[in-house]
Amino acid sequence: MPAQLFEERIEGEEKIEPRDWMPEEYRRTLIRQISQHAHSEIVGMLPEGNWVTRAPSLKRKAILLAKIQDEAGHGLYLYAACETLGVSREDLLSELHSGKAKYSSIFNYPALSWADMGAIGWLVDGAAIMNQIPLCRTSYGPYARAMVRICKEESFHQRQGYEIMLTLSRGTEVQKQMAQDALNRWWWPSLMMFGPGDADSVHSLQNLRWKIKRFSNDELRQRFVDMTVPQAELLGLNIPDPLLRWNPDRNHYDFGPIDWDEFWNVVRGNGPCNRERLHDRVNAHEEGAWVRDAAIAHAIKQRNRQAPVAS
Amino acid sequence: MSMGNEQLEYALHLADNALILGQRLGEWCGHGPVLEQDIAMTNIALDYIGRARLLYQYAAGMCAPESTEDQLAFMRNEWEYRNVLLAEQPNGDFAQTVARQFYIEAFQIDYLKALQQSGDATFSAIAEKSIKETAYHFKWASEWVIRLGDGTDVSHRKMQDALETLWPYTGELFREAPYESWMRKNLNGPDLAALYTAWSARLQPVFTLAGLELPAGQWMQEGGKTGRHTEHMGYLLAEMQFMQRAYPGLEW
Ligand SMILES: [Fe+2]
Ligand SMILES: [Fe+2]
């Protein structure tokens, strides 16, 4: 019974590999989750790409370029992991371009100042790590292995982002204002990155059972808040939440309610940059079509030139 | 920038070439025709920014009073930049970016070998490091010239157009600015005129494989090496210098 074997392997913490039997719903869930993750990596290149040409020093320019390049690499690993489930990168991209596939909503917010490069690294990569470290133990082998490589680089990004914030927070009044403004804008969207609360999360339960997910959205969000609040204190910046306070009974920080209307509104396409982000991706893809066609045409010509002529 | 210091001006010439090319390639970041090429162009951009840093650091030490890499990279006036006009030409479509890179990398292979022989230990060491990067850059650019030249009718036409468009900017690579003569005479710097044959020899086989024609134009533009740039340069600098100009003298 393949189904029983599958359940046993999940139970025994054994990895599921591409050739193994798996329930159709498990496959579909993985494709959805991995491709969303891949799309997030490449759409995530855009807000930071917005600052490459204006980076304030040569060192920062190099670090930012390298970081965005890492994200492109993450996109590649993840598309490759997704392809092991029998779906092509080209198909996944057309779902992104048609608006059918989602990507992390955080990237629909604008990167307005240099401090955003700090806030994105610190908070957005920071939240991504919280989400992703448990995925290194996810039940699907290729996804878990991709995540191991990715997590190493993400924690590097997080430190670099924090380092930008630290430099700003020790700088002039204008630099501090920049840093505070970036924190004000990125804080709540970062908390939303963990997805809806457990009570409202559609996919959570089955995903936990199949060990695709390892912790619930709310657990991860709480961990993120607990980790980040002391870091903000060290920067001397204020987290824009009047209800935020340490709760000794829970041994966690309590925090204010998340504006889920805003979250769903951005998911539905009404965030400040949804149109721009999608337009940028579609445009790059369409303008690159003749290049990809040329590469294929050349490869075919090469093969024909090398192959002995069939008689 | 104090003039009359040829060695400093030479260092800035090399540094500016590297920075401006890196800046242009960085504009592609997130917008490449395919993910793998986005990564490849960012790789090349990173090599150039890294090289620019080494050269500006060296130049900064020669300045009186001493300067910093960022002061030199971001706080000079347009007419003080010494990069060749070819480096500052816009990315255009992918073919134009490939063409710019192809002409320059073909030149740099032999140029850097000559620079490695120079009597300036720092230039020589930077050249040695850059030779390895350049071999990869040239391979990348040549392969794309061939792919696009050979690929489809559309790509063939775009590649030929791009090579023609940038051709008038190639002559400047071989025309010696005063600081380059000084380098050649005093520190055994590269002899530009002597590099022309080697450069042509590198282009020819690639054009043949690509089925492309070597542009025939004779008239060559020049000026970048002595600070007279094209209209594109002002916009590039406005963007690149924005933070340092808006908030001078801060740590980032
Ligand atoms: Fe990433
Ligand atoms: Fe990252």
Coordinates of C-alpha atoms and ligand atoms in Angstrom, one line a residue:
Chain A
M1 CA 0.0 0.0 0.0
P2 CA 1.8 3.1 -1.2
A3 CA -0.4 5.4 0.9
Q4 CA 0.4 3.6 4.1
L5 CA 4.1 3.5 3.3
F6 CA 3.9 7.3 2.7
E7 CA 2.2 7.9 6.1
E8 CA 4.8 5.7 7.8
R9 CA 7.7 7.6 6.2
I10 CA 6.2 11.0 7.3
E11 CA 5.7 9.6 10.8
G12 CA 9.2 8.2 10.9
E13 CA 10.7 11.6 9.8
E14 CA 12.0 10.1 6.6
K15 CA 12.2 12.4 3.5
I16 CA 9.9 11.9 0.6
E17 CA 11.8 11.9 -2.7
P18 CA 10.6 12.9 -6.2
R19 CA 10.2 9.3 -7.3
D20 CA 8.2 8.2 -4.2
W21 CA 4.5 7.8 -4.3
M22 CA 2.7 10.8 -2.7
P23 CA -0.9 11.9 -2.4
E24 CA -2.0 14.2 -5.1
E25 CA -2.9 16.9 -2.5
Y26 CA 0.6 16.7 -1.0
R27 CA 2.1 17.3 -4.4
R28 CA -0.2 20.1 -5.2
T29 CA 0.4 21.7 -1.8
L30 CA 4.2 21.5 -2.3
I31 CA 4.0 23.0 -5.8
R32 CA 1.9 25.8 -4.5
Q33 CA 4.2 26.5 -1.5
I34 CA 7.6 26.1 -3.2
S35 CA 6.6 28.1 -6.3
Q36 CA 5.2 30.9 -4.1
H37 CA 8.4 30.9 -2.3
A38 CA 10.4 30.9 -5.5
H39 CA 8.3 33.8 -6.9
S40 CA 8.8 35.7 -3.6
E41 CA 12.6 35.4 -4.0
I42 CA 12.6 37.0 -7.5
V43 CA 9.9 39.6 -6.9
G44 CA 11.8 40.4 -3.7
M45 CA 14.8 41.4 -5.9
L46 CA 12.8 44.4 -7.1
P47 CA 12.5 46.7 -4.0
E48 CA 16.2 46.2 -3.3
G49 CA 17.2 46.5 -6.9
N50 CA 15.6 50.0 -6.7
W51 CA 18.6 51.1 -4.6
V52 CA 21.5 49.4 -6.3
T53 CA 22.3 52.3 -8.5
R54 CA 21.9 54.8 -5.5
A55 CA 23.8 52.8 -2.8
P56 CA 25.6 55.4 -0.6
S57 CA 29.1 53.8 -0.7
L58 CA 31.0 51.3 -2.8
K59 CA 31.0 48.8 0.0
R60 CA 27.3 49.0 0.5
K61 CA 26.7 48.8 -3.3
A62 CA 28.8 45.5 -3.4
I63 CA 27.0 44.0 -0.4
L64 CA 23.6 44.9 -1.9
L65 CA 24.4 43.5 -5.3
A66 CA 25.6 40.3 -3.7
K67 CA 22.5 40.0 -1.6
I68 CA 20.2 40.4 -4.5
Q69 CA 22.2 37.9 -6.4
D70 CA 21.7 35.5 -3.6
E71 CA 18.0 36.0 -3.8
A72 CA 18.1 35.2 -7.6
G73 CA 20.0 32.0 -6.6
H74 CA 17.3 31.1 -4.1
G75 CA 14.8 31.5 -6.8
L76 CA 16.8 29.1 -9.0
Y77 CA 17.1 26.4 -6.3
L78 CA 13.4 26.6 -5.5
Y79 CA 12.3 26.5 -9.2
A80 CA 14.5 23.5 -9.5
A81 CA 13.0 21.8 -6.4
C82 CA 9.6 22.5 -7.9
E83 CA 10.5 21.0 -11.2
T84 CA 11.2 17.7 -9.4
L85 CA 7.4 17.6 -8.8
G86 CA 6.8 17.6 -12.6
V87 CA 6.1 21.2 -13.3
S88 CA 8.3 23.5 -15.5
R89 CA 9.8 26.8 -14.6
E90 CA 8.1 28.3 -17.7
D91 CA 4.7 27.2 -16.5
L92 CA 5.3 28.5 -13.0
L93 CA 6.4 31.9 -14.4
S94 CA 3.3 32.2 -16.5
E95 CA 1.2 31.6 -13.4
L96 CA 3.1 34.4 -11.7
H97 CA 2.8 36.7 -14.7
S98 CA -1.0 36.1 -15.1
G99 CA -1.5 36.9 -11.4
K100 CA -2.7 33.4 -10.6
A101 CA 0.3 32.5 -8.4
K102 CA 1.0 34.5 -5.3
Y103 CA 4.2 35.8 -3.8
S104 CA 5.0 37.2 -0.4
S105 CA 2.9 40.4 -0.1
I106 CA 5.7 42.2 1.7
F107 CA 7.3 43.0 -1.6
N108 CA 4.3 45.0 -2.6
Y109 CA 5.5 47.8 -0.3
P110 CA 7.8 50.4 -1.6
A111 CA 11.5 50.8 -0.7
L112 CA 11.6 54.6 -0.2
S113 CA 14.9 55.4 1.5
W114 CA 18.3 53.8 1.9
A115 CA 17.2 52.8 5.4
D116 CA 14.7 50.4 3.8
M117 CA 17.7 48.3 2.7
G118 CA 18.5 48.0 6.4
A119 CA 14.9 47.4 7.5
I120 CA 14.3 44.8 4.7
G121 CA 17.4 42.8 5.6
W122 CA 16.7 43.0 9.3
L123 CA 13.0 42.4 9.4
V124 CA 12.0 40.8 6.1
D125 CA 14.9 38.5 5.8
G126 CA 14.6 38.0 9.6
A127 CA 11.0 36.9 9.3
A128 CA 11.9 34.8 6.3
I129 CA 14.4 32.9 8.4
M130 CA 11.9 32.3 11.2
N131 CA 9.6 30.8 8.5
Q132 CA 12.3 28.9 6.8
I133 CA 14.6 27.3 9.4
P134 CA 11.8 24.8 10.3
L135 CA 11.5 24.1 6.5
C136 CA 15.0 22.6 6.5
R137 CA 13.3 19.7 8.2
T138 CA 10.3 19.7 5.9
S139 CA 9.2 16.3 4.7
Y140 CA 9.9 16.7 1.0
G141 CA 13.6 16.0 0.4
P142 CA 14.5 18.5 -2.5
Y143 CA 12.7 21.3 -0.7
A144 CA 14.4 20.6 2.6
R145 CA 17.8 20.5 1.0
A146 CA 17.2 23.8 -0.9
M147 CA 16.2 25.4 2.4
V148 CA 19.4 24.4 4.1
R149 CA 21.4 26.3 1.5
I150 CA 19.0 29.2 1.5
C151 CA 18.9 29.6 5.3
K152 CA 22.6 30.0 5.6
E153 CA 22.5 33.0 3.2
E154 CA 19.4 34.5 4.7
S155 CA 20.9 34.8 8.2
F156 CA 23.8 36.6 6.5
H157 CA 21.3 39.0 4.9
Q158 CA 19.7 39.6 8.2
R159 CA 22.9 40.5 9.9
Q160 CA 23.9 42.9 7.1
G161 CA 20.5 44.6 7.3
Y162 CA 20.8 45.0 11.0
E163 CA 24.3 46.4 10.5
I164 CA 22.9 49.1 8.2
M165 CA 20.3 50.0 10.8
L166 CA 23.0 50.1 13.5
T167 CA 25.1 52.5 11.4
L168 CA 22.1 54.7 10.8
S169 CA 21.0 54.7 14.4
R170 CA 24.5 55.9 15.5
G171 CA 24.6 58.5 12.8
T172 CA 23.1 62.0 12.4
E173 CA 19.5 63.1 13.2
V174 CA 18.5 62.6 9.6
Q175 CA 19.9 59.1 9.5
K176 CA 18.0 58.2 12.7
Q177 CA 14.8 59.6 11.2
M178 CA 15.4 57.5 8.1
A179 CA 15.8 54.4 10.2
Q180 CA 12.8 55.1 12.4
D181 CA 10.6 55.8 9.4
A182 CA 11.7 52.6 7.7
L183 CA 10.9 50.6 10.9
N184 CA 7.5 52.3 11.1
R185 CA 6.7 51.2 7.5
W186 CA 8.1 47.7 7.6
W187 CA 7.1 46.5 11.1
W188 CA 3.5 45.5 10.5
P189 CA 3.9 44.1 7.0
S190 CA 6.8 42.0 8.5
L191 CA 4.4 40.5 11.1
M192 CA 1.9 39.8 8.4
M193 CA 4.6 37.7 6.6
F194 CA 3.8 34.8 8.8
G195 CA 0.3 34.6 7.3
P196 CA -3.2 34.7 8.9
G197 CA -3.7 33.8 12.5
D198 CA -4.0 30.0 13.2
A199 CA -7.8 30.3 13.6
D200 CA -8.1 31.6 10.1
S201 CA -5.4 29.7 8.3
V202 CA -6.9 27.5 5.6
H203 CA -4.0 25.2 4.9
S204 CA -2.3 25.0 8.2
L205 CA -3.6 21.8 9.8
Q206 CA -3.0 19.4 7.0
N207 CA 0.4 20.9 6.3
L208 CA 1.5 20.4 9.9
R209 CA 0.3 16.8 9.8
W210 CA 2.2 16.1 6.6
K211 CA 5.2 17.9 8.1
I212 CA 5.4 20.3 5.2
K213 CA 5.0 23.0 7.9
R214 CA 6.5 22.4 11.3
F215 CA 5.1 25.3 13.4
S216 CA 1.9 27.3 13.2
N217 CA 1.8 30.9 11.8
D218 CA 1.1 32.4 15.3
E219 CA 4.0 30.4 17.0
L220 CA 6.5 31.7 14.4
R221 CA 5.1 35.3 14.6
Q222 CA 5.5 35.2 18.4
R223 CA 9.1 34.0 18.1
F224 CA 9.9 36.8 15.6
V225 CA 8.5 39.5 17.9
D226 CA 10.4 38.1 20.9
M227 CA 13.6 38.1 18.9
T228 CA 13.2 41.5 17.3
V229 CA 12.0 43.7 20.2
P230 CA 15.4 43.6 22.0
Q231 CA 17.2 44.3 18.7
A232 CA 15.1 47.4 18.2
E233 CA 15.9 48.5 21.7
L234 CA 19.6 48.1 21.0
L235 CA 19.1 50.4 18.0
G236 CA 17.3 52.9 20.1
L237 CA 14.3 52.8 17.7
N238 CA 10.7 52.6 18.7
I239 CA 8.5 49.7 17.4
P240 CA 5.3 51.3 16.2
D241 CA 2.9 49.4 18.5
P242 CA 1.6 51.1 21.6
L243 CA 0.4 47.7 23.0
L244 CA 3.7 46.0 22.8
R245 CA 4.9 44.9 26.2
W246 CA 6.7 42.1 28.0
N247 CA 4.3 39.6 29.6
P248 CA 6.0 37.8 32.4
D249 CA 3.1 35.3 32.8
R250 CA 3.4 34.1 29.2
N251 CA 7.2 34.7 29.0
H252 CA 6.5 36.4 25.7
Y253 CA 5.9 39.9 24.3
D254 CA 2.2 40.8 23.9
F255 CA 1.6 42.9 20.8
G256 CA -1.3 44.8 19.3
P257 CA -3.8 43.5 16.8
I258 CA -2.7 43.1 13.2
D259 CA -4.7 44.9 10.5
W260 CA -5.8 41.9 8.5
D261 CA -7.9 44.1 6.2
E262 CA -4.7 45.7 5.0
F263 CA -3.2 42.2 4.6
W264 CA -6.0 40.9 2.5
N265 CA -6.2 44.1 0.5
V266 CA -2.6 43.8 -0.5
V267 CA -3.0 40.1 -1.3
R268 CA -5.9 41.0 -3.5
G269 CA -3.6 43.3 -5.5
N270 CA -4.2 46.7 -3.9
G271 CA -0.9 47.2 -2.2
P272 CA 1.1 50.3 -3.0
C273 CA 3.3 48.4 -5.5
N274 CA 1.5 45.3 -6.7
R275 CA 1.0 46.6 -10.2
E276 CA 4.6 47.9 -10.5
R277 CA 6.1 44.6 -9.2
L278 CA 4.1 42.4 -11.6
H279 CA 4.6 44.8 -14.4
D280 CA 8.4 44.7 -13.9
R281 CA 8.5 41.0 -13.9
V282 CA 6.3 40.6 -16.9
N283 CA 8.2 43.3 -18.7
A284 CA 11.6 41.7 -18.0
H285 CA 10.2 38.4 -19.2
E286 CA 8.7 39.7 -22.4
E287 CA 11.7 41.9 -23.3
G288 CA 13.9 38.8 -22.7
A289 CA 11.8 36.6 -25.0
W290 CA 13.9 37.2 -28.1
V291 CA 17.1 36.4 -26.1
R292 CA 15.8 33.1 -24.8
D293 CA 14.5 32.3 -28.3
A294 CA 17.9 33.0 -29.7
A295 CA 19.7 30.8 -27.2
I296 CA 17.4 27.9 -28.1
A297 CA 17.7 28.5 -31.8
H298 CA 21.5 28.6 -31.5
A299 CA 21.5 25.4 -29.4
I300 CA 19.4 23.6 -32.0
K301 CA 21.6 24.8 -34.9
Q302 CA 24.7 23.7 -33.0
R303 CA 23.3 20.2 -32.5
N304 CA 22.3 19.9 -36.1
R305 CA 25.7 21.1 -37.2
Q306 CA 27.4 18.5 -35.0
A307 CA 25.0 15.6 -35.7
P308 CA 25.9 13.4 -38.6
V309 CA 23.5 14.0 -41.5
A310 CA 20.8 11.3 -41.6
S311 CA 20.7 9.6 -45.0
Chain B
M1 CA 41.7 66.4 -7.4
S2 CA 45.1 67.7 -7.8
M3 CA 46.1 67.8 -11.5
G4 CA 49.6 67.1 -12.8
N5 CA 49.8 63.9 -10.9
E6 CA 49.8 61.4 -13.8
Q7 CA 50.0 58.3 -11.7
L8 CA 46.9 59.4 -9.7
E9 CA 45.0 60.3 -12.9
Y10 CA 45.9 57.0 -14.3
A11 CA 44.6 55.2 -11.2
L12 CA 41.4 57.2 -11.5
H13 CA 41.1 56.3 -15.2
L14 CA 41.2 52.6 -14.3
A15 CA 38.9 53.0 -11.3
D16 CA 36.3 55.1 -13.2
N17 CA 36.2 52.5 -16.0
A18 CA 35.5 49.8 -13.5
L19 CA 33.0 51.8 -11.4
I20 CA 31.0 53.1 -14.4
L21 CA 30.8 49.6 -16.0
G22 CA 29.8 48.1 -12.7
Q23 CA 27.1 50.8 -12.3
R24 CA 25.7 50.1 -15.7
L25 CA 25.6 46.3 -15.2
G26 CA 24.0 46.9 -11.8
E27 CA 21.1 48.6 -13.5
W28 CA 20.1 45.1 -14.9
C29 CA 19.8 43.7 -11.4
G30 CA 16.3 42.1 -11.2
H31 CA 15.5 42.8 -14.8
G32 CA 17.6 40.3 -16.8
P33 CA 16.2 38.3 -19.7
V34 CA 16.4 35.1 -17.7
L35 CA 17.4 34.4 -14.1
E36 CA 20.7 32.8 -14.9
Q37 CA 21.8 35.9 -16.9
D38 CA 20.6 38.2 -14.1
I39 CA 23.1 36.4 -11.9
A40 CA 25.8 36.4 -14.5
M41 CA 25.6 40.2 -15.0
T42 CA 25.5 40.8 -11.3
N43 CA 28.6 38.7 -11.0
I44 CA 30.4 40.8 -13.5
A45 CA 29.1 44.0 -11.8
L46 CA 30.5 42.7 -8.5
D47 CA 33.9 42.0 -10.1
Y48 CA 34.0 45.6 -11.4
I49 CA 32.9 47.2 -8.1
G50 CA 35.5 45.2 -6.3
R51 CA 38.2 46.3 -8.7
A52 CA 37.0 49.9 -8.5
R53 CA 37.4 49.8 -4.8
L54 CA 41.0 48.6 -4.9
L55 CA 41.9 51.2 -7.4
Y56 CA 40.1 54.1 -5.6
Q57 CA 41.8 53.0 -2.3
Y58 CA 45.1 53.2 -4.1
A59 CA 44.3 56.6 -5.6
A60 CA 43.0 57.9 -2.3
G61 CA 46.4 57.4 -0.8
M62 CA 48.0 59.4 -3.6
C63 CA 45.7 62.4 -3.0
A64 CA 46.9 65.3 -0.9
P65 CA 45.3 65.6 1.5
E66 CA 44.5 62.0 1.6
S67 CA 41.0 61.1 0.3
T68 CA 38.7 58.0 0.6
E69 CA 37.4 55.6 -2.0
D70 CA 33.9 57.0 -1.6
Q71 CA 35.0 60.6 -1.9
L72 CA 36.7 59.8 -5.2
A73 CA 33.9 57.6 -6.5
F74 CA 31.0 59.8 -5.6
M75 CA 32.1 63.4 -5.0
R76 CA 33.9 64.5 -8.1
N77 CA 32.5 66.6 -11.0
E78 CA 31.6 65.0 -14.3
W79 CA 34.6 66.5 -16.0
E80 CA 36.9 64.9 -13.5
Y81 CA 35.9 61.3 -14.4
R82 CA 38.4 59.6 -16.6
N83 CA 36.5 56.6 -17.9
V84 CA 36.2 55.8 -21.6
L85 CA 33.0 56.8 -23.3
L86 CA 32.3 53.2 -24.1
A87 CA 31.8 52.4 -20.4
E88 CA 29.1 55.0 -19.8
Q89 CA 27.0 54.0 -22.9
P90 CA 23.5 53.0 -21.8
N91 CA 22.6 49.3 -21.4
G92 CA 20.1 49.5 -24.2
D93 CA 18.7 46.0 -24.9
F94 CA 20.6 42.9 -23.9
A95 CA 22.5 42.9 -27.2
Q96 CA 23.9 46.3 -26.6
T97 CA 25.0 45.4 -23.1
V98 CA 26.7 42.3 -24.5
A99 CA 28.4 44.3 -27.3
R100 CA 29.7 46.9 -24.8
Q101 CA 31.1 44.1 -22.6
F102 CA 32.5 42.2 -25.6
Y103 CA 34.5 45.1 -27.0
I104 CA 35.9 46.1 -23.6
E105 CA 36.7 42.6 -22.3
A106 CA 38.5 41.7 -25.6
F107 CA 40.6 44.8 -25.0
Q108 CA 41.2 44.2 -21.3
I109 CA 42.7 40.7 -21.7
D110 CA 45.8 41.9 -23.4
Y111 CA 45.8 45.3 -21.6
L112 CA 45.8 43.7 -18.2
K113 CA 48.6 41.4 -19.1
A114 CA 50.7 44.4 -20.2
L115 CA 49.7 46.3 -17.0
Q116 CA 50.8 43.3 -14.9
Q117 CA 54.3 43.9 -16.3
S118 CA 54.3 47.6 -15.3
G119 CA 56.7 49.0 -12.7
D120 CA 53.9 49.9 -10.3
A121 CA 53.5 47.0 -7.9
T122 CA 49.9 47.9 -7.0
F123 CA 48.7 48.3 -10.6
S124 CA 50.5 45.0 -11.3
A125 CA 48.8 43.1 -8.5
I126 CA 45.3 44.5 -9.3
A127 CA 45.9 43.5 -13.0
E128 CA 46.9 40.0 -12.0
K129 CA 43.7 39.6 -10.0
S130 CA 41.6 41.1 -12.8
I131 CA 43.0 38.9 -15.5
K132 CA 41.2 35.9 -14.1
E133 CA 37.9 37.7 -13.9
T134 CA 38.4 39.1 -17.4
A135 CA 38.8 35.6 -18.9
Y136 CA 35.4 34.7 -17.6
H137 CA 33.8 38.0 -18.7
F138 CA 35.2 37.7 -22.2
K139 CA 33.9 34.1 -22.4
W140 CA 30.5 35.2 -21.2
A141 CA 30.3 38.1 -23.7
S142 CA 31.7 36.1 -26.7
E143 CA 29.3 33.3 -26.1
W144 CA 26.4 35.7 -26.2
V145 CA 27.6 37.5 -29.3
I146 CA 27.7 34.1 -30.9
R147 CA 24.3 32.9 -29.6
L148 CA 22.6 36.1 -30.6
G149 CA 24.4 36.5 -33.9
D150 CA 23.6 32.9 -34.8
G151 CA 20.3 32.5 -33.1
T152 CA 17.2 34.0 -34.9
D153 CA 16.8 36.7 -37.5
V154 CA 15.7 39.1 -34.8
S155 CA 18.6 38.4 -32.5
H156 CA 21.0 38.6 -35.4
R157 CA 19.8 42.0 -36.4
K158 CA 19.8 43.3 -32.8
M159 CA 23.3 42.0 -32.2
Q160 CA 24.6 43.5 -35.5
D161 CA 22.9 46.8 -34.7
A162 CA 24.4 46.9 -31.2
L163 CA 27.9 46.2 -32.4
E164 CA 27.5 49.0 -35.0
T165 CA 26.1 51.5 -32.4
L166 CA 29.0 51.1 -30.1
W167 CA 31.8 50.7 -32.7
P168 CA 32.6 54.5 -32.8
Y169 CA 33.5 54.3 -29.1
T170 CA 36.1 51.5 -29.5
G171 CA 38.8 53.8 -31.0
E172 CA 39.2 55.7 -27.7
L173 CA 40.5 52.5 -26.1
F174 CA 43.7 52.7 -28.2
R175 CA 44.2 56.5 -28.1
E176 CA 46.7 57.5 -25.4
A177 CA 45.8 60.2 -22.9
P178 CA 48.7 62.2 -21.4
Y179 CA 48.7 60.2 -18.2
E180 CA 48.8 57.0 -20.2
S181 CA 51.9 58.2 -22.1
W182 CA 53.4 59.1 -18.8
M183 CA 52.7 55.6 -17.5
R184 CA 54.2 54.0 -20.5
K185 CA 57.3 56.0 -20.4
N186 CA 57.9 56.1 -16.7
L187 CA 56.4 52.9 -15.3
N188 CA 56.4 50.6 -18.3
G189 CA 52.6 51.0 -18.7
P190 CA 50.7 49.3 -21.5
D191 CA 51.4 50.6 -25.1
L192 CA 47.9 51.1 -26.3
A193 CA 48.6 51.3 -30.0
A194 CA 50.4 48.0 -29.9
L195 CA 47.4 46.3 -28.4
Y196 CA 45.1 47.0 -31.4
T197 CA 46.2 44.0 -33.5
A198 CA 45.6 41.6 -30.6
W199 CA 42.2 43.1 -30.0
S200 CA 41.1 42.7 -33.6
A201 CA 42.4 39.2 -33.6
R202 CA 40.1 38.4 -30.6
L203 CA 37.1 39.9 -32.3
Q204 CA 37.5 38.2 -35.7
P205 CA 36.8 34.6 -34.8
V206 CA 33.8 35.5 -32.6
F207 CA 32.3 37.5 -35.5
T208 CA 32.9 34.6 -37.8
L209 CA 31.2 32.0 -35.6
A210 CA 28.4 34.4 -35.0
G211 CA 27.9 35.2 -38.7
L212 CA 28.2 38.9 -38.0
E213 CA 30.1 41.6 -39.9
L214 CA 32.8 43.6 -38.4
P215 CA 31.6 47.2 -38.4
A216 CA 33.5 49.3 -41.0
G217 CA 33.1 52.8 -39.7
Q218 CA 36.3 54.8 -39.5
W219 CA 35.2 57.8 -37.4
M220 CA 35.9 57.4 -33.7
Q221 CA 34.5 59.4 -30.8
E222 CA 36.8 60.3 -27.9
G223 CA 36.9 62.5 -24.8
G224 CA 36.1 60.4 -21.8
K225 CA 39.7 59.8 -20.9
T226 CA 40.2 63.5 -20.5
G227 CA 36.8 64.3 -18.9
R228 CA 34.7 65.2 -21.9
H229 CA 31.7 62.8 -21.6
T230 CA 28.5 62.0 -23.5
E231 CA 25.1 63.3 -22.4
H232 CA 24.4 59.9 -20.7
M233 CA 27.1 60.5 -18.0
G234 CA 25.3 63.3 -16.2
Y235 CA 22.2 61.1 -15.5
L236 CA 24.4 58.2 -14.4
L237 CA 26.2 60.4 -12.0
A238 CA 23.0 62.1 -10.7
E239 CA 21.7 58.7 -9.7
M240 CA 24.9 57.2 -8.5
Q241 CA 26.0 60.3 -6.5
F242 CA 22.6 61.0 -5.0
M243 CA 23.2 59.9 -1.4
Q244 CA 26.7 61.3 -1.0
R245 CA 25.6 64.6 -2.6
A246 CA 22.4 64.9 -0.5
Y247 CA 24.1 63.9 2.8
P248 CA 27.8 64.6 2.4
G249 CA 30.4 63.2 4.8
L250 CA 28.3 60.7 6.6
E251 CA 28.9 57.0 7.5
W252 CA 26.6 54.5 5.8
Ligands
FE1 FE 16.1 34.6 -0.2
FE2 FE 17.5 37.1 1.7

